[in-house]
Structure formats: structure tokens, C-alpha cells
Short mmCIF file of C-alpha atoms in Angstrom, two decimals:
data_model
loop_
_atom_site.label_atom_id
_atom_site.label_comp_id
_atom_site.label_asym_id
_atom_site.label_seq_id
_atom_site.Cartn_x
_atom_site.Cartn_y
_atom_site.Cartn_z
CA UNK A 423 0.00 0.00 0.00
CA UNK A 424 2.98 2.14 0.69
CA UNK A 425 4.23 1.57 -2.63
CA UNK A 426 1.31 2.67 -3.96
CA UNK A 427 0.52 6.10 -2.51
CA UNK A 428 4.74 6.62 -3.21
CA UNK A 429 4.07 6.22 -7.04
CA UNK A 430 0.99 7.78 -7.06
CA UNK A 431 2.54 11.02 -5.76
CA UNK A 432 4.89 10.70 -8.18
CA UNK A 433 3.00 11.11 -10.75
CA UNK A 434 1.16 13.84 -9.66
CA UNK A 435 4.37 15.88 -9.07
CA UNK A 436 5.00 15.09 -12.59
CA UNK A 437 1.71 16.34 -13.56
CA UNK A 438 2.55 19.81 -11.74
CA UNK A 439 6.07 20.30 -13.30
CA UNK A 440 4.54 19.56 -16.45
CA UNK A 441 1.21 21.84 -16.10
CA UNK A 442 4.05 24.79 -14.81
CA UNK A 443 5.96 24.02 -17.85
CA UNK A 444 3.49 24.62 -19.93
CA UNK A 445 2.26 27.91 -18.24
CA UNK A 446 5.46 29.58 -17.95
CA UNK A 447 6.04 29.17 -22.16
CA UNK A 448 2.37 30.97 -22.13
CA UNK A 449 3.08 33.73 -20.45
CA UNK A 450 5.58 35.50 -22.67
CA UNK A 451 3.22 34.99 -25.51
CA UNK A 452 0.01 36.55 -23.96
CA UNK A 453 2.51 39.43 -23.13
CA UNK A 454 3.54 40.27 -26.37
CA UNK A 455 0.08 40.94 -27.55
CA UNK A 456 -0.45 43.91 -25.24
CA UNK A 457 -0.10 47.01 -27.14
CA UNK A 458 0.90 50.45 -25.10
CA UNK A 459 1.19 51.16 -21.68
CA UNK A 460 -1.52 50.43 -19.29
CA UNK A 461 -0.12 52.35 -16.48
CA UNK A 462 0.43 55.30 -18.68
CA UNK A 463 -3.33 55.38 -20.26
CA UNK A 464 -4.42 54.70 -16.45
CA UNK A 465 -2.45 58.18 -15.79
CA UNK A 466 -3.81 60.11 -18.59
CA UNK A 467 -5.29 62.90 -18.02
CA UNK A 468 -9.29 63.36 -18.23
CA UNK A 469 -11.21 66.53 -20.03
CA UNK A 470 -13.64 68.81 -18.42
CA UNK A 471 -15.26 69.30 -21.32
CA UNK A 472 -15.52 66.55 -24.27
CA UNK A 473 -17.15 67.52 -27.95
CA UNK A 474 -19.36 64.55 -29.47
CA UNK A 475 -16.22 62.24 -31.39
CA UNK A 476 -15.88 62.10 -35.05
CA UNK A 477 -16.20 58.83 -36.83
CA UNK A 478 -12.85 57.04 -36.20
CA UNK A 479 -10.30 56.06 -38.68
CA UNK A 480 -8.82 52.56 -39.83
CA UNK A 481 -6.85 51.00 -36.59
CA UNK A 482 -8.57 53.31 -34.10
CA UNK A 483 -9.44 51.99 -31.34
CA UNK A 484 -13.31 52.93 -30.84
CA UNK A 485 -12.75 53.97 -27.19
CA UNK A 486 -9.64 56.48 -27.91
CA UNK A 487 -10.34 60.00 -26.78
CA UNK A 488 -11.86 62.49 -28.62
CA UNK A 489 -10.09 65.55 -30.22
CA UNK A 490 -10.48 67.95 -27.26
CA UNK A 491 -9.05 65.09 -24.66
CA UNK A 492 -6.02 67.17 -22.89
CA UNK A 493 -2.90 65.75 -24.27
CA UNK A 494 -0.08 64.74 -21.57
CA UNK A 495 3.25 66.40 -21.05
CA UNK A 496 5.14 66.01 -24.24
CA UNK A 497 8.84 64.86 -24.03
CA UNK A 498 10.54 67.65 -24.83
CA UNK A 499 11.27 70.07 -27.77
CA UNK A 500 12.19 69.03 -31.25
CA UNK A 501 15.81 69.19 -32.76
CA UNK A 502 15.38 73.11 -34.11
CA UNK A 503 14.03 74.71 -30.99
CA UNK A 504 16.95 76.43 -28.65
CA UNK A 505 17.34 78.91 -31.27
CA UNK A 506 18.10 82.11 -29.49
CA UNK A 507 15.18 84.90 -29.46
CA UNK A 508 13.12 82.99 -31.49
CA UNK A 509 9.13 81.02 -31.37
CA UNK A 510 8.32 78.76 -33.52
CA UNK A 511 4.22 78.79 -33.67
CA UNK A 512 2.69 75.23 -34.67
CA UNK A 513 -1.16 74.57 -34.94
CA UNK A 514 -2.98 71.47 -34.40
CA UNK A 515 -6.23 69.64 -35.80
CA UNK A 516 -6.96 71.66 -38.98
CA UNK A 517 -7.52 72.27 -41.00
CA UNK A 518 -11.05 74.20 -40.20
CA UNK A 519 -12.76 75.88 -42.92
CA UNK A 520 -14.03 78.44 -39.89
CA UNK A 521 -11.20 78.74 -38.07
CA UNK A 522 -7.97 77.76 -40.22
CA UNK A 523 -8.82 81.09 -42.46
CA UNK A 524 -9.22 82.96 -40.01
CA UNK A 525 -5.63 81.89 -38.43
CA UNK A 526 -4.14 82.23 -41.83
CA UNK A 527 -5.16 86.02 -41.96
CA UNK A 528 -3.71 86.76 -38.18
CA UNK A 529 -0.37 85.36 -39.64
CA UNK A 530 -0.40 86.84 -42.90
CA UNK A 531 -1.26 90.75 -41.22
CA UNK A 532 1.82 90.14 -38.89
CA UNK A 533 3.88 88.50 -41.72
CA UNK A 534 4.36 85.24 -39.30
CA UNK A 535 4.88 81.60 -40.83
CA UNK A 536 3.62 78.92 -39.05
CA UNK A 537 3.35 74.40 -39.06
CA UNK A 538 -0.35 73.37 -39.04
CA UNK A 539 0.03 69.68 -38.31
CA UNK A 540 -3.30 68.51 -40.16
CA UNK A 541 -5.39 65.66 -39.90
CA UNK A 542 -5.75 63.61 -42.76
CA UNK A 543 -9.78 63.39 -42.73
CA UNK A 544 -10.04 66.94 -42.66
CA UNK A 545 -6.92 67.37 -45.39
CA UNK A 546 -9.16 65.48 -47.81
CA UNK A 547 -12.45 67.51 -47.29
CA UNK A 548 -10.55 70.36 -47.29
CA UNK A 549 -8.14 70.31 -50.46
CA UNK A 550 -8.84 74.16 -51.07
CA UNK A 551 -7.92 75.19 -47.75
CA UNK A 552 -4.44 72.95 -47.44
CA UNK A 553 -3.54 74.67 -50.87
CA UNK A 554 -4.13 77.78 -48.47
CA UNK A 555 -1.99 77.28 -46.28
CA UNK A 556 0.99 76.12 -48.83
CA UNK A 557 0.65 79.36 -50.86
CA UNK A 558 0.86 81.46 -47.83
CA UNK A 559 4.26 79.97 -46.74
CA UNK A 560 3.47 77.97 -44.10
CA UNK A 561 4.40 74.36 -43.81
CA UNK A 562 2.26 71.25 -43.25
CA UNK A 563 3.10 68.34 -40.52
CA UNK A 564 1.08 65.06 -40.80
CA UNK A 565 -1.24 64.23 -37.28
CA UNK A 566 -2.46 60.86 -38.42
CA UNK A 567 -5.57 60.44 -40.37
CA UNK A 568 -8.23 60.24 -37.79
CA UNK A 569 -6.31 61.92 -34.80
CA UNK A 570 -6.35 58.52 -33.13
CA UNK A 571 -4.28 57.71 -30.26
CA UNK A 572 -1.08 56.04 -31.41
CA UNK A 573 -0.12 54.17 -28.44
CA UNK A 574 -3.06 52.31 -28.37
CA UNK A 575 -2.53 51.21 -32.09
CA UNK A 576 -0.48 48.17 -33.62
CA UNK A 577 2.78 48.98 -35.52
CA UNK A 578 0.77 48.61 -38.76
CA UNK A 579 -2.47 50.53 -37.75
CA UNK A 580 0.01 53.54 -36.93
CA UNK A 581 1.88 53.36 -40.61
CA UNK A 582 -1.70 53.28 -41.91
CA UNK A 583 -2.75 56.13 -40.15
CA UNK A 584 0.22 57.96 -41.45
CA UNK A 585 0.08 56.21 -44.96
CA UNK A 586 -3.36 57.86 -45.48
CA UNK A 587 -2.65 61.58 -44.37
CA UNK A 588 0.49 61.90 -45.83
CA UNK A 589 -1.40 60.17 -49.32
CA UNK A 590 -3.91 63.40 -48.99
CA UNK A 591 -1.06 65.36 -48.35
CA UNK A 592 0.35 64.31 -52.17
CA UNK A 593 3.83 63.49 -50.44
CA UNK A 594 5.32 62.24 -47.20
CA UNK A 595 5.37 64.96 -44.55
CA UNK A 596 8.76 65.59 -43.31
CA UNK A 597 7.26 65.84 -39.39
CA UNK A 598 4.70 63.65 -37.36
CA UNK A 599 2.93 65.30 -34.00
CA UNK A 600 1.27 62.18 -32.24
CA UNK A 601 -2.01 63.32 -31.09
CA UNK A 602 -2.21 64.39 -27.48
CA UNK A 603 1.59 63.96 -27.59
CA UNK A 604 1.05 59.77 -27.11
CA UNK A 605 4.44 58.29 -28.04
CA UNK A 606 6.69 56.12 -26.39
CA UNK A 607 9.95 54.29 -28.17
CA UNK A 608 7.99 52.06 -30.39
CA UNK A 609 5.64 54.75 -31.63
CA UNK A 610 8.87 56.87 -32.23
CA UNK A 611 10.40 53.94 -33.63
CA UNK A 612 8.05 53.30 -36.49
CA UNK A 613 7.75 57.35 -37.28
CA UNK A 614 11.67 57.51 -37.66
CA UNK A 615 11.62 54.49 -39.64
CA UNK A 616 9.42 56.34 -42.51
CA UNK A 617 12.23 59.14 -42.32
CA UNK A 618 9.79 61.46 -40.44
CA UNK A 619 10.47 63.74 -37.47
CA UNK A 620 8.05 63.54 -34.17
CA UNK A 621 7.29 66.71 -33.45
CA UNK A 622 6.23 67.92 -29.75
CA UNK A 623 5.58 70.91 -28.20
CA UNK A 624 7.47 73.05 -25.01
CA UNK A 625 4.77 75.29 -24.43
CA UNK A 626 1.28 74.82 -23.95
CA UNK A 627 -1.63 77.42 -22.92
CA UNK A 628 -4.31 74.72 -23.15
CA UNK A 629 -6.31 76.71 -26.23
CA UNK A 630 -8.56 73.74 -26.08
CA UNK A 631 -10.21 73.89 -23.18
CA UNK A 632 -11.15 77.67 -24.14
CA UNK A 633 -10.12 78.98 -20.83
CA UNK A 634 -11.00 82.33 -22.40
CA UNK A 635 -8.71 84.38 -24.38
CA UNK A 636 -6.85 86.35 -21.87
CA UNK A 637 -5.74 83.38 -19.87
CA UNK A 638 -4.47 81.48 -23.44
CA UNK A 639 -2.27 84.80 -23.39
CA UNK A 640 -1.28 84.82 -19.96
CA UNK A 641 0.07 81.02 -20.41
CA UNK A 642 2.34 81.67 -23.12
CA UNK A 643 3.73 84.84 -22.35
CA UNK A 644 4.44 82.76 -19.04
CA UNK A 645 5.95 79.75 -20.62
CA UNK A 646 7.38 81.29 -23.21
CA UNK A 647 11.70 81.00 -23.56
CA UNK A 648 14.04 80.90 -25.99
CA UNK A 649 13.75 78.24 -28.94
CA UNK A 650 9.87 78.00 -27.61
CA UNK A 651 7.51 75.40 -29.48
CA UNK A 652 4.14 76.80 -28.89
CA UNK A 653 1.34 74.42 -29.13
CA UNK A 654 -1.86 75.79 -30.21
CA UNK A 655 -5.82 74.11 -32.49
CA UNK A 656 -7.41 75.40 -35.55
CA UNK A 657 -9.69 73.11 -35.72
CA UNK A 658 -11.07 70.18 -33.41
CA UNK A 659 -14.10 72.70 -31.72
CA UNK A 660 -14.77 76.19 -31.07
CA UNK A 661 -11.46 78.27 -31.86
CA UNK A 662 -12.84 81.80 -31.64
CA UNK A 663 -10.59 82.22 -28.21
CA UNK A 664 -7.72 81.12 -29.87
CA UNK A 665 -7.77 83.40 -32.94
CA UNK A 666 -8.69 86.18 -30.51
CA UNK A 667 -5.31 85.50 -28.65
CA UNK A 668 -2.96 84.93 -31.29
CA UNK A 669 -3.37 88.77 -32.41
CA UNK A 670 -2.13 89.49 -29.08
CA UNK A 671 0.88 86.52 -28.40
CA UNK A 672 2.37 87.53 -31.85
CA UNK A 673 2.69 91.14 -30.52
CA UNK A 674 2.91 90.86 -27.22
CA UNK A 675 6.33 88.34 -27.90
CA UNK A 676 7.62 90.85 -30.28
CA UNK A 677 6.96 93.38 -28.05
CA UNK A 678 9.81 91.29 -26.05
CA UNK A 679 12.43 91.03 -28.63
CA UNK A 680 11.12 87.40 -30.18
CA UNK A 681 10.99 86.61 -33.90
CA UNK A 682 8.91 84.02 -35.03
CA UNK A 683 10.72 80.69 -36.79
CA UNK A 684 9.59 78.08 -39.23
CA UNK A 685 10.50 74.65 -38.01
CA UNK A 686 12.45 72.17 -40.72
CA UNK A 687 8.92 70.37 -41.51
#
């Protein structure tokens, strides 16, 4: 009887090495299909105030943010900022065909040239306006075509996103802004890959949110510094505050001694 329960416990030990064996070369596998960071979408920031969300792309995950989601703390400044005395004015989510014009005059009465990082839906309903915005001077920075969230997106859902906006762009756009300033090394990775730039932002008076226009003034002039990347929308909601401010952050910084850039997009 002794025997017995001996070999009987011996095969049930070799039932458990087995069963671990077999769990351990599982768990690497389920790993490698998580895309993103969970603990960085868990820290995220959450609007106040949320617009209805625009049909989503190809790739887009149906639960990514909408446009006016606050975007986190970029990384840092791109290669050209640092220049001494100088701004370099970018604009995000056009283009509008309220609000993008109405930009494009500010600039033009103040002889300022700008980067309007467009979204690809809006770059094909618009062709007229992107034309616009080439003949004035400015340049044109690809923001994915449905302004979807790129972290949360495979390798090959974020090439497609760019694929299609830089096709509507007729050419490959020399700089990529992630939308809400999502990227981490593999999203960076795949953008650099293409021979494209990611483009971030240094300073950031929250335009979005419409705070009101004084306060989007207040924020720059405060953040403002040498080889400053300003973040601000011309499109993605209601833009009137923004349009309202930028007469007074162009003069206001020139007031100070800045001149206004173009970034190598």
C-alpha cells in the first residue's frame, strides 16, 4: 500500500512540473500581444469638457479620446528649438474651414509663418484650404488620419494612419505630432523608420479647453523661452478664443524682442 501512494505522488508531481511548464512558455506569448502602456493610459489625463467624437479612422481603437481630450506632457522640444530669441508657432487639428482662415489672416497681417500639423480626414475635405496654407508659406506636418491615439494602435495601424494623411497630403510629410503627444519608443520607432520627425511641443496654454482668451495669453507669455515650441488648435471645436489670442501673443512676444521661426517640416 505504501508503494502505492509513493508512485501515485509521483505522478502527480510530474503532472505539476509539467502543467508549470506549460504555463510559464504561455506567459511571454500573452505578453507580447499587449499594445501600449496600461499604467500610462491609467495616468492620462481626463477633459472637463468633451465635444461629441468624429467617426474614427482605420486601426482606431473605438474607445480612444476624442479631439479635445487634454494631451499629456510632451517629451521635450524638437531638434530646431533652442534657437536664441526665437518662437516657432505650430497649430494642431486643422484644418477648419471656420477657423484655419481665419488663423491664416492673423499670420499673414503680422507676416508670421507657421506648421499646421493637419489631420488627414479633414486634409481630404478640405483640399482648397491645405492649398491655403501652402501658398501662404506655411508648412504642413502630418497628425495621423483620424487623430487617433497612437499608443493604443499596432505597428501597422500607426503606418496606416500615417500612410493615409500623408497620401492626402500628395507626399510624405517631413514631421509627425502624435495626437495628445502619445508616443513612447515604439511609436517613435516606427515614425523615424518612414524618415519622419516627431514633433512635440514646449509650451502649452491649453487653447482647447477655451479657458478664455486672456488666460491662453497669460500662459504663453508665461511659458514662453528661448527656442519656444508653442502648441496651439485650428480646428477640433470652437477656436474663436484662440484666434482672438494669437493677435495678441504675436505682438505681445515681439513686443519682447522674439521673432517668429519656421520649423524644418
Amino acid at each position: 500500500m505504501g508503494q502505492r501512494r509513493s508512485a501515485a505522488w509521483v505522478v502527480v508531481g510530474l503532472v505539476a512540473v509539467v502543467l508549470t511548464t506549460m504555463v510559464a512558455g504561455l506567459l511571454p506569448r500573452l505578453a507580447s500581444d499587449v499594445v501600449g502602456d496600461p499604467a500610462a493610459a491609467k495616468a492620462a489625463p481626463v477633459a472637463a469638457e468633451v465635444d461629441p467624437s468624429p467617426d474614427r479612422g482605420p486601426g482606431d481603437r473605438a474607445d480612444a479620446p476624442p479631439e479635445e481630450t487634454p494631451p499629456p506632457a510632451p517629451a521635450g522640444p524638437p531638434e530646431r528649438a533652442g534657437k536664441r530669441g526665437t518662437v516657432y508657432l505650430t497649430f494642431d487639428d486643422g484644418p477648419d474651414p471656420r477657423w484655419t482662415p481665419q488663423v491664416l489672416d492673423v499670420l499673414r497681417r503680422h507676416g508670421v509663418h507657421a506648421v499646421f500639423f493637419e489631420v488627414g480626414q479633414n486634409v481630404a475635405a478640405y483640399p482648397d484650404l491645405v492649398a491655403r496654407v501652402r501658398a501662404e508659406g506655411h508648412l504642413i506636418g502630418n497628425h495621423t488620419w483620424s487623430h487617433a491615439k497612437l499608443t493604443d494602435l499596432r505597428s501597422r495601424a500607426i503606418r496606416d494612419q500615417l500612410d493615409r494623411t500623408d497620401a492626402a497630403l500628395g507626399g510624405r510629410a517631413r514631421c509627425v505630432r502624435p495626437p495628445y503627444g502619445a508616443t513612447d519608443p515604439r511609436v517613435a520607432d516606427v515614425i523615424g523608420a518612414r524618415g519622419q520627425r516627431t514633433v512635440l511641443w514646449d509650451v502649452d496654454p491649453e487653447d482647447w479647453a477655451k479657458p478664455g482668451t486672456d488666460r491662453i495669453v497669460r500662459r504663453v507669455l508665461a511659458q514662453v523661452h528661448d527656442g519656444a515650441l508653442v502648441l496651439m488648435h485650428d480646428g477640433g471645436g470652437d477656436r474663436s478664443q484662440t484666434v482672438a489670442a494669437l493677435e495678441q501673443v504675436i505682438t505681445r512676444l515681439q513686443e519682447r524682442g522674439y521673432v517668429f521661426g519656421l520649423l524644418d517640416c
